[in-house]
Coordinates of C-alpha atoms and ligand atoms in Angstrom, one line a residue:
X25 CA 211.6 71.7 65.4
X26 CA 214.0 68.8 65.4
X27 CA 216.0 68.5 68.6
X28 CA 219.7 67.9 68.0
X29 CA 222.8 67.8 70.2
X30 CA 223.1 71.5 69.6
X31 CA 219.6 72.1 71.0
X32 CA 220.7 70.1 74.1
X33 CA 223.8 72.3 74.5
X34 CA 221.8 75.5 74.0
X35 CA 219.3 74.4 76.6
X36 CA 222.1 74.0 79.2
X37 CA 223.5 77.4 78.3
X38 CA 220.1 79.1 78.7
X39 CA 219.2 77.2 81.8
X40 CA 216.2 75.5 80.1
X41 CA 215.3 72.0 81.3
X42 CA 215.3 69.1 79.0
X43 CA 212.8 66.2 79.0
X44 CA 213.6 62.7 77.8
X45 CA 211.6 59.4 77.9
X46 CA 212.4 55.9 76.7
X47 CA 210.5 54.4 73.8
X48 CA 211.0 51.1 71.9
X49 CA 208.5 51.1 69.1
X50 CA 207.0 53.4 66.4
X51 CA 203.6 54.1 67.9
X52 CA 205.0 55.1 71.3
X53 CA 207.7 57.2 69.7
X54 CA 205.0 59.1 67.9
X55 CA 203.0 59.8 71.1
X56 CA 206.2 60.8 73.0
X57 CA 207.2 63.1 70.1
X58 CA 203.7 64.6 69.8
X59 CA 204.0 65.6 73.6
X60 CA 207.0 67.7 72.8
X61 CA 209.6 65.6 74.7
X62 CA 213.1 66.7 73.7
X63 CA 214.7 63.3 73.4
X64 CA 213.8 59.7 73.1
X65 CA 216.2 57.0 74.5
X66 CA 215.9 53.6 73.0
X67 CA 217.2 52.2 76.2
X68 CA 218.6 48.7 76.7
X69 CA 216.0 48.7 79.5
X70 CA 214.0 47.1 76.7
X71 CA 215.6 43.9 78.0
X72 CA 213.4 44.4 81.2
X73 CA 210.3 46.1 80.0
X74 CA 209.9 44.7 76.5
X75 CA 211.7 41.3 76.5
X76 CA 211.1 40.3 80.1
X77 CA 214.7 39.6 81.0
X78 CA 215.7 40.2 84.7
X79 CA 218.5 42.5 83.6
X80 CA 219.9 44.3 80.5
X81 CA 222.8 41.9 79.9
X82 CA 221.3 39.7 77.2
X83 CA 220.3 42.6 74.9
X84 CA 222.0 42.5 71.5
X85 CA 223.1 45.1 69.0
X86 CA 220.4 43.5 66.7
X87 CA 217.7 44.1 69.3
X88 CA 218.8 47.8 69.6
X89 CA 218.8 48.3 65.8
X90 CA 215.4 46.6 65.4
X91 CA 213.7 48.8 68.1
X92 CA 215.8 51.9 67.3
X93 CA 214.8 52.0 63.7
X94 CA 211.1 51.7 64.6
X95 CA 211.5 54.6 67.1
X96 CA 213.4 56.7 64.5
X97 CA 210.5 56.3 62.0
X98 CA 208.1 57.7 64.6
X99 CA 210.2 60.5 66.1
X100 CA 209.9 63.6 64.0
X101 CA 211.2 66.2 66.5
X102 CA 212.8 64.3 69.4
X103 CA 216.5 63.6 69.5
X104 CA 216.8 59.8 69.1
X105 CA 219.5 58.2 71.3
X106 CA 220.1 54.5 71.1
X107 CA 221.8 52.6 73.9
X108 CA 224.9 50.5 73.2
X109 CA 224.3 47.1 74.8
X110 CA 226.6 45.2 77.1
X111 CA 229.9 44.1 75.5
X112 CA 229.2 46.1 72.3
X113 CA 231.8 48.7 73.3
X114 CA 233.7 47.5 76.4
X115 CA 235.7 45.0 74.4
X116 CA 237.7 47.4 72.2
X117 CA 237.7 50.8 70.6
X118 CA 237.2 49.1 67.2
X119 CA 234.1 47.2 68.4
X120 CA 232.7 50.5 69.9
X121 CA 233.1 52.4 66.7
X122 CA 231.7 49.6 64.5
X123 CA 228.7 49.0 66.7
X124 CA 228.0 52.7 67.2
X125 CA 228.1 53.0 63.4
X126 CA 225.6 50.2 63.0
X127 CA 223.2 51.9 65.5
X128 CA 223.5 55.0 63.4
X129 CA 223.4 53.5 59.9
X130 CA 220.9 50.7 60.5
X131 CA 219.0 52.0 63.6
X132 CA 219.0 55.6 62.4
X133 CA 220.2 56.9 65.8
X134 CA 221.2 60.6 66.1
X135 CA 223.4 59.7 69.1
X136 CA 224.4 56.6 71.1
X137 CA 224.6 56.2 74.9
X138 CA 227.1 54.0 76.7
X139 CA 227.8 53.3 80.4
X140 CA 231.0 54.1 82.3
X141 CA 233.6 56.8 83.1
X142 CA 237.3 57.0 82.6
X143 CA 237.6 53.4 81.4
X144 CA 235.4 54.0 78.3
X145 CA 236.9 57.5 77.5
X146 CA 239.0 56.0 74.5
X147 CA 235.7 54.6 73.1
X148 CA 233.8 57.9 73.6
X149 CA 236.6 59.8 71.9
X150 CA 236.8 57.4 68.9
X151 CA 233.0 57.3 68.4
X152 CA 232.8 61.1 68.7
X153 CA 235.7 61.4 66.2
X154 CA 233.7 59.3 63.8
X155 CA 230.9 61.9 63.9
X156 CA 228.6 60.0 66.2
X157 CA 227.5 62.0 69.3
X158 CA 227.8 60.1 72.6
X159 CA 225.8 60.4 75.7
X160 CA 227.7 59.1 78.7
X161 CA 226.0 57.3 81.7
X162 CA 227.3 57.5 85.2
X163 CA 226.1 56.4 88.7
X164 CA 224.1 53.3 88.7
X165 CA 225.0 51.7 85.4
X166 CA 222.8 48.6 85.0
X167 CA 225.2 46.7 82.8
X168 CA 227.6 46.5 85.8
X169 CA 224.8 45.2 88.1
X170 CA 226.8 42.1 89.0
X171 CA 229.8 44.2 90.0
X172 CA 227.6 46.5 92.1
X173 CA 225.9 43.6 93.8
X174 CA 222.4 44.9 93.1
X175 CA 220.5 48.1 92.3
X176 CA 222.1 50.6 94.7
X177 CA 222.5 54.4 95.0
X178 CA 226.0 55.3 93.8
X179 CA 228.4 58.0 94.9
X180 CA 227.5 58.1 98.6
X181 CA 231.0 57.8 100.0
X182 CA 233.6 60.5 99.7
X183 CA 235.7 58.3 97.5
X184 CA 232.8 57.2 95.3
X185 CA 231.6 60.8 94.9
X186 CA 235.1 62.0 94.0
X187 CA 235.3 59.3 91.4
X188 CA 231.9 60.1 89.9
X189 CA 232.8 63.8 89.7
X190 CA 236.2 63.0 88.1
X191 CA 234.5 60.6 85.6
X192 CA 232.0 63.3 84.6
X193 CA 234.9 65.7 83.8
X194 CA 236.7 63.0 81.9
X195 CA 233.7 61.9 79.7
X196 CA 233.1 65.6 78.9
X197 CA 236.8 66.0 77.9
X198 CA 236.5 62.8 75.8
X199 CA 233.7 64.5 73.8
X200 CA 230.4 63.3 75.3
X201 CA 227.6 65.7 74.5
X202 CA 225.6 64.9 77.7
X203 CA 225.7 62.7 80.8
X204 CA 222.9 60.5 82.2
X205 CA 223.2 60.4 86.0
X206 CA 221.3 57.4 87.5
X207 CA 220.6 56.8 91.2
X208 CA 223.0 59.5 92.5
X209 CA 222.4 61.6 95.6
X210 CA 220.7 64.9 94.6
X211 CA 223.4 67.1 96.0
X212 CA 226.1 65.2 94.2
X213 CA 224.2 65.4 90.9
X214 CA 223.9 69.2 91.5
X215 CA 227.6 69.5 92.0
X216 CA 228.3 67.5 88.8
X217 CA 225.7 69.6 86.9
X218 CA 227.4 72.8 88.0
X219 CA 230.9 71.5 87.2
X220 CA 230.5 70.2 83.7
X221 CA 229.6 72.3 80.6
X222 CA 227.4 69.6 79.0
X223 CA 223.8 68.8 80.1
X224 CA 223.2 66.2 82.8
X225 CA 220.1 64.1 82.4
X226 CA 218.9 62.7 85.7
X227 CA 217.0 59.6 86.7
X228 CA 216.9 59.3 90.4
X229 CA 219.4 62.2 90.7
X230 CA 217.2 65.1 91.9
X231 CA 215.9 68.2 90.1
X232 CA 219.1 70.2 89.8
X233 CA 220.1 68.1 86.7
X234 CA 219.7 69.9 83.4
X235 CA 217.1 67.4 82.3
X236 CA 215.2 64.3 83.4
X237 CA 214.5 60.9 81.9
X238 CA 212.2 58.1 82.9
X239 CA 211.3 54.7 81.5
X240 CA 207.9 55.3 80.0
X241 CA 206.3 52.1 81.3
X242 CA 207.2 53.3 84.9
X243 CA 205.7 56.7 84.3
X244 CA 202.5 55.1 83.0
X245 CA 202.2 52.3 85.5
X246 CA 202.5 49.7 82.7
X247 CA 205.5 47.8 84.1
X248 CA 205.1 46.9 87.8
X249 CA 207.6 44.1 88.4
X250 CA 209.8 46.6 90.2
X251 CA 209.3 50.3 90.9
X252 CA 212.3 52.3 92.0
X253 CA 211.8 55.1 94.6
X254 CA 212.6 57.8 92.0
X255 CA 209.6 56.9 89.8
X256 CA 206.5 59.1 89.7
X257 CA 203.5 57.5 88.2
X258 CA 201.8 60.1 86.0
X259 CA 198.9 57.9 85.0
X260 CA 197.7 54.4 85.6
X261 CA 197.6 53.1 82.1
X262 CA 198.3 49.6 83.2
X263 CA 194.9 49.5 85.0
X264 CA 193.1 51.1 82.0
X265 CA 194.6 48.4 79.7
X266 CA 193.7 45.5 82.0
X267 CA 190.2 46.8 82.3
X268 CA 189.8 47.1 78.5
X269 CA 191.2 43.6 78.0
X270 CA 188.7 42.3 80.6
X271 CA 185.8 44.1 78.9
X272 CA 186.9 42.6 75.5
X273 CA 187.1 39.1 77.0
X274 CA 183.6 39.5 78.4
X275 CA 182.0 40.9 75.2
X276 CA 183.6 38.1 73.0
X277 CA 182.3 35.4 75.4
X278 CA 178.8 36.9 75.6
X279 CA 178.8 37.6 71.8
X280 CA 178.2 41.3 72.0
X281 CA 181.4 41.9 70.1
X282 CA 181.8 42.1 67.2
X283 CA 178.5 44.0 66.7
X284 CA 176.8 44.9 63.4
X285 CA 178.9 48.0 62.9
X286 CA 182.1 46.0 62.9
X287 CA 181.0 43.6 60.1
X288 CA 181.6 43.7 56.4
X289 CA 178.7 43.0 54.0
X290 CA 178.2 40.8 51.0
X291 CA 175.4 41.1 48.4
X292 CA 172.6 38.6 49.1
X293 CA 172.5 37.4 45.5
X294 CA 176.2 36.5 45.6
X295 CA 175.6 34.6 48.8
X296 CA 172.5 32.8 47.3
X297 CA 174.4 31.8 44.2
X298 CA 177.3 30.6 46.4
X299 CA 174.9 28.5 48.6
X300 CA 173.2 27.2 45.4
X301 CA 176.5 26.1 43.9
X302 CA 177.5 24.4 47.2
X303 CA 174.2 22.4 47.3
X304 CA 174.6 21.4 43.6
Ligands
LIG19 O1 218.1 51.8 79.4 C1 217.6 52.8 79.9 O2 216.3 52.9 79.8 C2 218.4 53.8 80.5 C3 217.7 54.8 81.4 C4 217.3 54.2 82.7 C5 218.5 56.0 81.5 O3 219.6 53.8 80.5

């Protein structure tokens, strides 16, 4: 059954946990979807794990549309959320609605995600009023990495925790259908989850959140440049891939691949006539 923002709201009301993973292409989206994951985020983390940038700041709306549309073609049941990249919504309410609209029209998003609290509430309201569901993102918001001075747990001081709780209430009032909580102390995430009426989706925010999300390359051990403390590696697919690539390299060089069963045939008489015509 297709997951929608209503499914997410109902899950919160029934106390059922929600699962989300990132994906950036058609084949992976199909695998994630087949596993029964509730939502796929086409995260701007694609800047790190797909494009090899050191942060998410260079990701463009075009990048998100390109990858988002591929994911949307592969996701039959999962809710597809596409991230709004850096400066595609912070600049003005007009830019926010225009770019969210492109992610929906061209990228086939069912919802968009943007980072920030009170300061982006006018954008959340306007995008939502245009009929585009918005997921908010609080805590460690990677597009503000330079302002934070690095990847650090957020909301640890009383003042920061108060601001995070207040932001959560404000984004809900502005119309957000869910909130991603990234790198937030577990007890604070629990308090936020109990305070707001919309689902919280945690990443490094403990297990009291209404749902969880991970970057799939982290979960599979495919991206190893940096592994945050909150990541659990569910499989070592990176090792499996490297081993398969090694074996392929070996078989190509020793000429055991391709074998007879991988070849296409041609009738001998065609070949004989061909060789004859070359010699003439
Ligand atoms: O871009 C992303 O993958 C994200 C998740 C880390 C929540 O925003």
